[in-house]
Amino acid sequence: MSTEKTIERAENHLLHTYNRYPVVFDHGEGVRLYDDNKKEYLDFCAGIAVYALGYGNRRYEDALKKQIEKVMHISNYYYSEPLADAAEAITKASGMERVFFTNSGAEAVEGAIKAARKYAFLKDGKCDHEIIAMEHSFHGRTFGALSVTGNAHYREPFEPMIGNVKFAKFNDFESVEALVNDRTCAIIMETVQGEGGIYPADPDFVAKIRKLCDEKDILLILDEIQCGMGRSGSMFAFMQYGIEPDILTVAKAVGCGVPVGAFLMNGKVAKSSLVPGDHGTTYGGNPFACAAVAEVFKIFEEDKIIDNVNSVAPYLEKKLKEVVSSHDFLIGERGLGLMRGIVFDTSKKKPGDVVKAALSNGLVLITAGTDVVRFLPPLVITKADVDEMIEKLTMSLSE
Ligand SMILES: *Cc1c(COP(=O)(O)O)cnc(C)c1O
C-alpha cells in the first residue's frame, strides 16, 4: 500500500489530536527505524524515551513470545510469576518498598496523587489537602495528572481541575516555600523536566525540597517517567542527588515498548495510604506487561546499559555543545545523561522546522517546550551513532 493511501486511511478515521509527520514507519532494527519505502532513519527519539534497548533485542522479544504462549492476562485477583518477578526487580532497582503497576505514565501519576491524599487524610481526617507542582512541568493528560501539569494552555479548556493545586517555579526554592501551609500534602516534580524543555533540577533545590518535606511531613513525589530507567546515567535520576522520594512514578522505558507504568512508595507511605478497595486496574501488572518489565531489568543489568549511557553521554554533550557554538541561532545546550536539548533563538530559527528537515535527512528528533530540540536516543547508542547524528543534524540546521 502506498504511503499516501495509509496516511489518508488513518486521517479519515482517527480523531485529529496529533499533527503527525507524513511518515509511515514499518519496522526497526538496533537504533534505526525503516519506513514503508525502506528508507532508513537514525532514531534519537526512541518513541519518546521508550525504546531504551533499541529495536529487535532478541532476549526481550523471546521473553515476550514465551509469555504470549503461556497467558497474557489474568486479573489482579490472582498472582502470576512475572508479577512477582517485576515487583521484585523494580523495587530493588529503585530502593522503594512497594509498587503498583499501571498501563501508562498518566495513570502512575493518578495513583501517586491518590496515595498522597490518602496519606494526609489518614493523618488528620480532613479533605482540604493541597499539592504543590511546578511551572513548565508535564505529568500526563488525565485529570489528576493534568491538574499538576504546569502548562495553563493544556489545562484551560478542561477546567475545573481536581483543585487545591498550586504552582511554584522550578529550581526556585523560595517560590515553593511561599506556597506551603498546614494543608500541603505533597510536592510533585520531575527530577529532569522533559516536555517543558529539558531542565534538570538543581542539586541545591532538590536538597532543600527534601529537607522541607521531612520537616513538615509533606510527601515528595518524583516523576521519573521520562528521565528514569537509566537515561540520566543512574537507574533513576534522584540517585545522583543523594536523596530519595516518598513516591516515584515510572513508565516509558520500563516496558521498552509494552505499555506499562508504575508508582512506587517508601515504607512510610505504604504503611499508611492505599488499602484494598482504594485503587485498582484491570490490565495493570498483567503477566505480559510484567514479563516485559522483568526482562528489561535483567537486560539492563547483564548488558550494563547504564555503563553505556555514562560512556556515550559526555561525548553527545560535547558534540552538541560544538554544534551550538558554531550556529548563531543556537543559544544553549543542557540535560542529564542521554536526555539532552539544544536551545533555539526562535526569532531566527524554529525547532519544529529543524525536526522536519532532520526527518527528511533520515534522523528522528522531537521538540520540547517552545524553543528546544530534544535528544532521547535508545540507551544502546554508540559514539559512531552520535557522529552520524551530528552530521545529519548539522545538515538539517543549515536548511
Ligand atoms: C510522558 C510523561 C508522562 C505521561 O505518560 P503517558 O504514558 O503518556 O501517560 C508523565 N510524566 C512525564 C514526566 C512524562 O514524560
CSV table of C-alpha atoms and ligand atoms in Angstrom, one decimal:
chain,number,residue,atom,x,y,z
A,1,MET,CA,0.0,0.0,0.0
A,2,SER,CA,1.3,3.5,-0.8
A,3,THR,CA,2.4,5.9,1.9
A,4,GLU,CA,-0.3,8.4,0.8
A,5,LYS,CA,-3.0,5.8,1.0
A,6,THR,CA,-2.1,4.7,4.5
A,7,ILE,CA,-2.0,8.3,5.7
A,8,GLU,CA,-5.3,9.0,4.1
A,9,ARG,CA,-7.0,5.9,5.6
A,10,ALA,CA,-5.7,6.9,9.1
A,11,GLU,CA,-6.7,10.5,8.8
A,12,ASN,CA,-10.2,9.5,7.6
A,13,HIS,CA,-10.9,7.8,10.9
A,14,LEU,CA,-8.6,9.0,13.6
A,15,LEU,CA,-9.6,11.8,16.0
A,16,HIS,CA,-7.4,14.7,15.0
A,17,THR,CA,-5.4,15.2,18.2
A,18,TYR,CA,-1.9,14.9,16.6
A,19,ASN,CA,-0.3,16.7,13.7
A,20,ARG,CA,1.6,13.7,12.6
A,21,TYR,CA,4.7,13.9,10.3
A,22,PRO,CA,3.9,12.3,6.9
A,23,VAL,CA,6.0,9.1,7.5
A,24,VAL,CA,4.7,5.6,7.8
A,25,PHE,CA,7.2,3.6,9.9
A,26,ASP,CA,7.3,-0.1,9.3
A,27,HIS,CA,10.0,-1.7,11.5
A,28,GLY,CA,13.1,-1.1,13.5
A,29,GLU,CA,16.5,-2.7,14.0
A,30,GLY,CA,19.1,-1.6,16.5
A,31,VAL,CA,18.9,2.2,16.7
A,32,ARG,CA,17.3,2.6,13.3
A,33,LEU,CA,13.7,2.8,12.0
A,34,TYR,CA,12.6,2.0,8.5
A,35,ASP,CA,9.6,3.4,6.7
A,36,ASP,CA,7.3,1.7,4.2
A,37,ASN,CA,9.6,2.7,1.4
A,38,LYS,CA,12.6,1.1,3.2
A,39,LYS,CA,14.1,4.4,3.9
A,40,GLU,CA,16.4,4.3,6.9
A,41,TYR,CA,16.2,6.7,9.9
A,42,LEU,CA,18.6,7.1,12.8
A,43,ASP,CA,16.4,7.3,15.8
A,44,PHE,CA,17.2,9.9,18.5
A,45,CYS,CA,13.7,9.9,19.8
A,46,ALA,CA,13.1,6.2,20.8
A,47,GLY,CA,9.3,6.6,20.7
A,48,ILE,CA,9.8,9.4,23.3
A,49,ALA,CA,12.2,7.8,25.7
A,50,VAL,CA,10.5,4.4,25.5
A,51,TYR,CA,12.7,2.0,23.4
A,52,ALA,CA,15.7,2.1,25.7
A,53,LEU,CA,17.1,-1.2,24.4
A,54,GLY,CA,16.8,-0.3,20.7
A,55,TYR,CA,14.7,-2.3,18.2
A,56,GLY,CA,14.9,-6.0,17.8
A,57,ASN,CA,16.5,-7.0,21.1
A,58,ARG,CA,16.2,-10.8,20.8
A,59,ARG,CA,16.2,-11.6,24.5
A,60,TYR,CA,13.4,-9.1,25.1
A,61,GLU,CA,11.4,-10.4,22.2
A,62,ASP,CA,11.8,-14.0,23.2
A,63,ALA,CA,10.7,-13.3,26.7
A,64,LEU,CA,7.5,-11.7,25.4
A,65,LYS,CA,6.9,-14.5,22.9
A,66,LYS,CA,7.3,-17.1,25.7
A,67,GLN,CA,4.8,-15.3,27.8
A,68,ILE,CA,2.3,-14.9,25.0
A,69,GLU,CA,2.3,-18.6,24.5
A,70,LYS,CA,1.5,-19.1,28.3
A,71,VAL,CA,-1.0,-16.4,29.2
A,72,MET,CA,-1.1,-12.7,28.6
A,73,HIS,CA,-3.7,-11.6,31.1
A,74,ILE,CA,-5.3,-12.9,34.2
A,75,SER,CA,-6.7,-10.5,36.8
A,76,ASN,CA,-5.3,-8.7,39.8
A,77,TYR,CA,-7.4,-11.1,41.9
A,78,TYR,CA,-4.7,-13.7,41.2
A,79,TYR,CA,-0.9,-14.0,41.3
A,80,SER,CA,1.5,-14.7,38.4
A,81,GLU,CA,5.2,-15.4,38.4
A,82,PRO,CA,6.0,-12.4,36.1
A,83,LEU,CA,4.2,-10.1,38.5
A,84,ALA,CA,6.4,-11.3,41.4
A,85,ASP,CA,9.5,-11.0,39.2
A,86,ALA,CA,8.6,-7.5,38.0
A,87,ALA,CA,7.7,-6.3,41.5
A,88,GLU,CA,10.9,-7.6,43.0
A,89,ALA,CA,13.1,-6.1,40.1
A,90,ILE,CA,11.6,-2.6,40.2
A,91,THR,CA,11.6,-2.2,44.0
A,92,LYS,CA,15.2,-3.5,44.1
A,93,ALA,CA,16.3,-1.1,41.3
A,94,SER,CA,14.6,1.9,42.8
A,95,GLY,CA,15.1,1.3,46.5
A,96,MET,CA,11.4,1.9,47.0
A,97,GLU,CA,9.4,-0.6,49.2
A,98,ARG,CA,6.2,-1.2,47.3
A,99,VAL,CA,4.9,-0.9,43.7
A,100,PHE,CA,1.6,-0.7,41.9
A,101,PHE,CA,1.7,-1.4,38.2
A,102,THR,CA,-0.3,0.8,35.8
A,103,ASN,CA,-0.8,0.9,32.0
A,104,SER,CA,0.7,4.4,31.4
A,105,GLY,CA,2.6,7.3,32.9
A,106,ALA,CA,-0.5,9.4,33.5
A,107,GLU,CA,-2.1,6.6,35.5
A,108,ALA,CA,1.0,6.3,37.5
A,109,VAL,CA,0.7,10.0,38.4
A,110,GLU,CA,-3.0,9.5,39.3
A,111,GLY,CA,-2.1,6.7,41.7
A,112,ALA,CA,0.7,8.8,43.2
A,113,ILE,CA,-1.7,11.7,43.9
A,114,LYS,CA,-4.3,9.3,45.4
A,115,ALA,CA,-1.7,7.8,47.7
A,116,ALA,CA,-0.5,11.2,48.8
A,117,ARG,CA,-4.0,12.4,49.5
A,118,LYS,CA,-4.9,9.2,51.4
A,119,TYR,CA,-1.7,9.5,53.5
A,120,ALA,CA,-2.7,13.0,54.5
A,121,PHE,CA,-6.4,12.0,55.1
A,122,LEU,CA,-5.3,9.3,57.5
A,123,LYS,CA,-3.3,11.8,59.5
A,124,ASP,CA,-5.9,14.5,60.1
A,125,GLY,CA,-9.2,13.2,58.6
A,126,LYS,CA,-9.5,16.4,56.5
A,127,CYS,CA,-10.4,16.7,52.8
A,128,ASP,CA,-8.8,20.0,52.0
A,129,HIS,CA,-5.2,19.0,51.2
A,130,GLU,CA,-3.1,20.8,48.8
A,131,ILE,CA,-0.4,19.8,46.3
A,132,ILE,CA,2.4,22.0,45.1
A,133,ALA,CA,3.5,21.3,41.5
A,134,MET,CA,6.0,23.1,39.2
A,135,GLU,CA,5.6,25.6,36.3
A,136,HIS,CA,6.5,24.1,32.9
A,137,SER,CA,6.0,20.6,34.3
A,138,PHE,CA,4.4,17.7,32.4
A,139,HIS,CA,2.7,14.8,34.2
A,140,GLY,CA,0.1,13.5,31.6
A,141,ARG,CA,-3.3,14.1,30.1
A,142,THR,CA,-5.8,12.5,32.6
A,143,PHE,CA,-7.5,14.8,35.0
A,144,GLY,CA,-5.3,14.3,38.1
A,145,ALA,CA,-2.1,14.4,36.0
A,146,LEU,CA,-3.3,17.4,34.1
A,147,SER,CA,-4.2,19.2,37.3
A,148,VAL,CA,-0.5,19.1,38.3
A,149,THR,CA,0.8,19.9,34.8
A,150,GLY,CA,2.3,23.4,34.8
A,151,ASN,CA,1.1,24.5,31.3
A,152,ALA,CA,-2.1,26.5,31.5
A,153,HIS,CA,-2.7,26.0,27.8
A,154,TYR,CA,-3.1,22.2,28.3
A,155,ARG,CA,-5.4,22.7,31.3
A,156,GLU,CA,-7.7,25.7,30.5
A,157,PRO,CA,-10.3,24.1,28.2
A,158,PHE,CA,-10.9,21.3,30.6
A,159,GLU,CA,-11.3,23.3,33.9
A,160,PRO,CA,-12.2,22.7,36.6
A,161,MET,CA,-9.2,20.6,37.5
A,162,ILE,CA,-9.0,18.4,40.7
A,163,GLY,CA,-8.4,21.6,42.8
A,164,ASN,CA,-6.1,22.6,45.6
A,165,VAL,CA,-3.0,22.6,43.3
A,166,LYS,CA,-0.6,25.5,43.4
A,167,PHE,CA,2.3,26.1,41.0
A,168,ALA,CA,5.8,27.1,42.1
A,169,LYS,CA,8.8,28.0,40.0
A,170,PHE,CA,11.1,25.0,39.3
A,171,ASN,CA,14.5,25.5,40.8
A,172,ASP,CA,13.3,28.4,42.9
A,173,PHE,CA,13.1,27.2,46.5
A,174,GLU,CA,11.6,30.4,47.9
A,175,SER,CA,8.7,30.1,45.5
A,176,VAL,CA,7.9,26.6,46.8
A,177,GLU,CA,8.3,27.6,50.4
A,178,ALA,CA,5.9,30.5,50.0
A,179,LEU,CA,3.1,28.1,49.0
A,180,VAL,CA,3.5,25.7,51.9
A,181,ASN,CA,0.9,25.7,54.6
A,182,ASP,CA,-0.5,23.0,57.0
A,183,ARG,CA,-2.8,21.7,54.3
A,184,THR,CA,0.1,20.9,51.9
A,185,CYS,CA,0.3,17.1,51.5
A,186,ALA,CA,2.7,16.7,48.6
A,187,ILE,CA,5.2,18.3,46.3
A,188,ILE,CA,5.3,16.8,42.8
A,189,MET,CA,8.0,17.4,40.2
A,190,GLU,CA,10.1,15.8,37.5
A,191,THR,CA,13.8,15.3,38.5
A,192,VAL,CA,14.6,16.5,35.0
A,193,GLN,CA,11.7,18.3,33.3
A,194,GLY,CA,11.2,16.7,29.9
A,195,GLU,CA,8.3,18.1,27.8
A,196,GLY,CA,8.8,21.5,29.4
A,197,GLY,CA,12.2,21.9,27.8
A,198,ILE,CA,14.9,19.6,29.4
A,199,TYR,CA,15.6,21.3,32.7
A,200,PRO,CA,17.5,19.3,35.2
A,201,ALA,CA,16.7,20.1,38.8
A,202,ASP,CA,19.4,22.0,40.7
A,203,PRO,CA,21.0,19.8,43.4
A,204,ASP,CA,20.6,22.6,45.9
A,205,PHE,CA,16.9,22.9,45.1
A,206,VAL,CA,16.3,19.2,45.5
A,207,ALA,CA,18.2,19.0,48.8
A,208,LYS,CA,16.1,22.0,50.2
A,209,ILE,CA,12.8,20.5,49.0
A,210,ARG,CA,13.7,17.1,50.6
A,211,LYS,CA,14.5,18.8,53.9
A,212,LEU,CA,11.3,20.9,53.8
A,213,CYS,CA,9.3,17.8,53.1
A,214,ASP,CA,11.0,15.9,56.0
A,215,GLU,CA,10.3,18.8,58.5
A,216,LYS,CA,6.6,19.2,57.6
A,217,ASP,CA,5.8,15.5,56.7
A,218,ILE,CA,5.0,16.6,53.2
A,219,LEU,CA,5.4,13.8,50.6
A,220,LEU,CA,7.9,14.3,47.8
A,221,ILE,CA,6.6,12.8,44.6
A,222,LEU,CA,9.3,12.5,41.9
A,223,ASP,CA,8.0,11.9,38.3
A,224,GLU,CA,10.8,9.9,36.6
A,225,ILE,CA,8.6,8.7,33.7
A,226,GLN,CA,10.9,10.3,31.2
A,227,CYS,CA,14.2,10.8,33.0
A,228,GLY,CA,14.2,7.4,34.8
A,229,MET,CA,15.3,3.9,33.8
A,230,GLY,CA,19.0,4.7,33.2
A,231,ARG,CA,18.6,7.7,30.9
A,232,SER,CA,20.2,10.1,33.3
A,233,GLY,CA,23.2,8.0,33.9
A,234,SER,CA,21.9,6.3,37.0
A,235,MET,CA,19.0,3.9,37.2
A,236,PHE,CA,16.9,6.8,38.5
A,237,ALA,CA,17.9,10.4,38.3
A,238,PHE,CA,17.2,11.1,42.0
A,239,MET,CA,20.1,8.8,42.8
A,240,GLN,CA,22.5,11.5,41.6
A,241,TYR,CA,21.1,14.0,44.1
A,242,GLY,CA,21.7,11.9,47.2
A,243,ILE,CA,18.0,11.9,48.2
A,244,GLU,CA,15.0,9.6,47.9
A,245,PRO,CA,11.4,10.4,47.0
A,246,ASP,CA,8.5,9.2,49.1
A,247,ILE,CA,6.6,8.3,45.9
A,248,LEU,CA,8.1,7.7,42.5
A,249,THR,CA,6.4,7.4,39.1
A,250,VAL,CA,7.9,5.4,36.3
A,251,ALA,CA,6.7,4.5,32.8
A,252,LYS,CA,8.0,4.9,29.2
A,253,ALA,CA,11.2,2.8,29.2
A,254,VAL,CA,10.1,0.5,32.0
A,255,GLY,CA,8.3,-1.6,29.4
A,256,CYS,CA,10.6,-0.7,26.4
A,257,GLY,CA,7.6,-0.8,24.1
A,258,VAL,CA,4.9,-2.7,26.1
A,259,PRO,CA,2.5,-0.1,27.6
A,260,VAL,CA,3.3,-0.2,31.3
A,261,GLY,CA,3.9,2.2,34.2
A,262,ALA,CA,4.2,2.1,37.9
A,263,PHE,CA,4.0,4.2,41.1
A,264,LEU,CA,6.2,3.2,43.9
A,265,MET,CA,6.4,4.3,47.5
A,266,ASN,CA,8.6,4.0,50.6
A,267,GLY,CA,7.7,2.1,53.7
A,268,LYS,CA,6.2,5.1,55.4
A,269,VAL,CA,3.7,5.8,52.7
A,270,ALA,CA,3.0,2.1,52.0
A,271,LYS,CA,2.1,1.6,55.7
A,272,SER,CA,-0.4,4.4,55.7
A,273,SER,CA,-2.1,5.1,52.4
A,274,LEU,CA,-3.9,2.9,49.9
A,275,VAL,CA,-5.6,-0.3,51.1
A,276,PRO,CA,-7.9,-2.9,49.4
A,277,GLY,CA,-10.8,-1.1,47.7
A,278,ASP,CA,-8.9,2.2,47.3
A,279,HIS,CA,-7.4,1.7,43.9
A,280,GLY,CA,-7.4,-0.9,41.1
A,281,THR,CA,-6.9,-1.6,37.4
A,282,THR,CA,-7.9,-4.4,35.1
A,283,TYR,CA,-4.8,-4.6,32.9
A,284,GLY,CA,-2.2,-3.1,35.2
A,285,GLY,CA,0.5,-5.6,36.1
A,286,ASN,CA,-0.7,-8.3,33.8
A,287,PRO,CA,1.7,-11.2,33.1
A,288,PHE,CA,2.5,-9.9,29.6
A,289,ALA,CA,3.4,-6.4,30.8
A,290,CYS,CA,5.3,-7.8,33.8
A,291,ALA,CA,7.3,-10.3,31.7
A,292,ALA,CA,8.5,-7.2,29.7
A,293,VAL,CA,9.4,-5.3,32.9
A,294,ALA,CA,11.2,-8.2,34.5
A,295,GLU,CA,13.2,-8.9,31.3
A,296,VAL,CA,14.0,-5.2,30.9
A,297,PHE,CA,15.6,-5.1,34.3
A,298,LYS,CA,17.6,-8.3,33.6
A,299,ILE,CA,18.9,-6.9,30.3
A,300,PHE,CA,19.8,-3.6,31.9
A,301,GLU,CA,22.0,-5.4,34.4
A,302,GLU,CA,23.5,-8.0,32.2
A,303,ASP,CA,24.2,-5.7,29.2
A,304,LYS,CA,25.4,-2.9,31.5
A,305,ILE,CA,23.1,-0.4,29.8
A,306,ILE,CA,23.8,2.3,32.3
A,307,ASP,CA,27.6,2.0,31.8
A,308,ASN,CA,26.9,2.7,28.1
A,309,VAL,CA,24.9,5.8,29.0
A,310,ASN,CA,27.8,7.1,31.0
A,311,SER,CA,30.3,6.4,28.3
A,312,VAL,CA,28.4,7.9,25.4
A,313,ALA,CA,26.5,10.8,27.1
A,314,PRO,CA,29.6,13.0,27.7
A,315,TYR,CA,30.5,12.6,24.1
A,316,LEU,CA,27.0,13.5,22.9
A,317,GLU,CA,27.1,16.6,25.3
A,318,LYS,CA,30.5,17.7,23.9
A,319,LYS,CA,29.4,17.2,20.3
A,320,LEU,CA,26.1,19.1,20.8
A,321,LYS,CA,28.0,22.0,22.6
A,322,GLU,CA,30.2,22.2,19.5
A,323,VAL,CA,27.1,22.4,17.3
A,324,VAL,CA,25.7,25.1,19.5
A,325,SER,CA,28.8,27.2,19.4
A,326,SER,CA,29.1,27.1,15.6
A,327,HIS,CA,25.5,28.3,15.0
A,328,ASP,CA,24.4,31.8,15.9
A,329,PHE,CA,20.7,30.9,16.3
A,330,LEU,CA,21.5,28.2,18.9
A,331,ILE,CA,21.9,29.7,22.4
A,332,GLY,CA,22.4,26.8,24.7
A,333,GLU,CA,22.7,23.1,25.5
A,334,ARG,CA,21.5,21.3,28.6
A,335,GLY,CA,20.4,17.9,30.0
A,336,LEU,CA,21.5,14.9,32.0
A,337,GLY,CA,22.9,11.7,30.5
A,338,LEU,CA,21.2,10.8,27.3
A,339,MET,CA,18.3,13.3,27.9
A,340,ARG,CA,19.5,16.5,26.2
A,341,GLY,CA,18.3,19.5,24.4
A,342,ILE,CA,19.6,22.4,22.3
A,343,VAL,CA,18.0,25.8,22.8
A,344,PHE,CA,17.0,28.0,19.8
A,345,ASP,CA,16.7,31.7,19.4
A,346,THR,CA,13.2,31.2,17.9
A,347,SER,CA,13.3,34.7,16.3
A,348,LYS,CA,16.0,33.3,14.0
A,349,LYS,CA,15.0,29.6,13.6
A,350,LYS,CA,12.2,27.3,14.7
A,351,PRO,CA,12.9,24.0,16.3
A,352,GLY,CA,10.0,22.4,14.5
A,353,ASP,CA,11.5,23.3,11.1
A,354,VAL,CA,14.7,21.6,12.1
A,355,VAL,CA,12.9,18.4,13.2
A,356,LYS,CA,11.1,18.3,9.9
A,357,ALA,CA,14.3,18.8,7.9
A,358,ALA,CA,16.0,16.1,10.1
A,359,LEU,CA,13.2,13.7,9.3
A,360,SER,CA,13.8,14.1,5.5
A,361,ASN,CA,17.5,13.7,6.2
A,362,GLY,CA,16.9,10.3,7.9
A,363,LEU,CA,17.1,11.5,11.5
A,364,VAL,CA,14.2,11.2,14.1
A,365,LEU,CA,14.2,14.0,16.6
A,366,ILE,CA,11.4,15.8,18.6
A,367,THR,CA,11.0,19.2,20.1
A,368,ALA,CA,10.4,20.2,23.8
A,369,GLY,CA,8.9,23.3,25.2
A,370,THR,CA,8.8,26.1,22.7
A,371,ASP,CA,12.5,26.6,21.9
A,372,VAL,CA,14.2,23.2,22.3
A,373,VAL,CA,15.1,20.3,20.1
A,374,ARG,CA,15.3,17.2,22.3
A,375,PHE,CA,17.6,14.1,22.1
A,376,LEU,CA,16.3,10.9,23.6
A,377,PRO,CA,18.2,8.1,21.8
A,378,PRO,CA,17.9,4.4,22.7
A,379,LEU,CA,20.4,3.9,25.6
A,380,VAL,CA,22.4,1.4,23.5
A,381,ILE,CA,23.7,4.0,21.0
A,382,THR,CA,27.5,4.2,20.2
A,383,LYS,CA,29.8,7.2,19.7
A,384,ALA,CA,29.7,6.3,15.9
A,385,ASP,CA,25.9,6.8,16.1
A,386,VAL,CA,26.4,10.2,17.7
A,387,ASP,CA,28.8,11.2,14.9
A,388,GLU,CA,26.2,10.2,12.3
A,389,MET,CA,23.5,12.1,14.2
A,390,ILE,CA,25.7,15.2,14.4
A,391,GLU,CA,26.3,15.1,10.6
A,392,LYS,CA,22.6,14.8,9.9
A,393,LEU,CA,21.7,17.4,12.4
A,394,THR,CA,24.2,19.9,11.0
A,395,MET,CA,22.8,19.3,7.5
A,396,SER,CA,19.3,19.9,8.9
A,397,LEU,CA,20.3,23.1,10.7
A,398,SER,CA,21.5,24.7,7.5
A,399,GLU,CA,18.3,24.2,5.6
B,1,LIG,C1,5.3,11.1,29.1
B,1,LIG,C2,5.2,11.6,30.5
B,1,LIG,C3,4.1,11.4,31.3
B,1,LIG,C4,2.8,10.8,30.8
B,1,LIG,O1,3.0,9.4,30.4
B,1,LIG,P1,1.9,8.7,29.5
B,1,LIG,O2,2.4,7.3,29.4
B,1,LIG,O3,1.9,9.4,28.2
B,1,LIG,O4,0.6,8.9,30.1
B,1,LIG,C5,4.1,11.8,32.6
B,1,LIG,N1,5.2,12.4,33.1
B,1,LIG,C6,6.3,12.6,32.4
B,1,LIG,C7,7.5,13.3,33.0
B,1,LIG,C8,6.3,12.2,31.1
B,1,LIG,O5,7.4,12.5,30.3
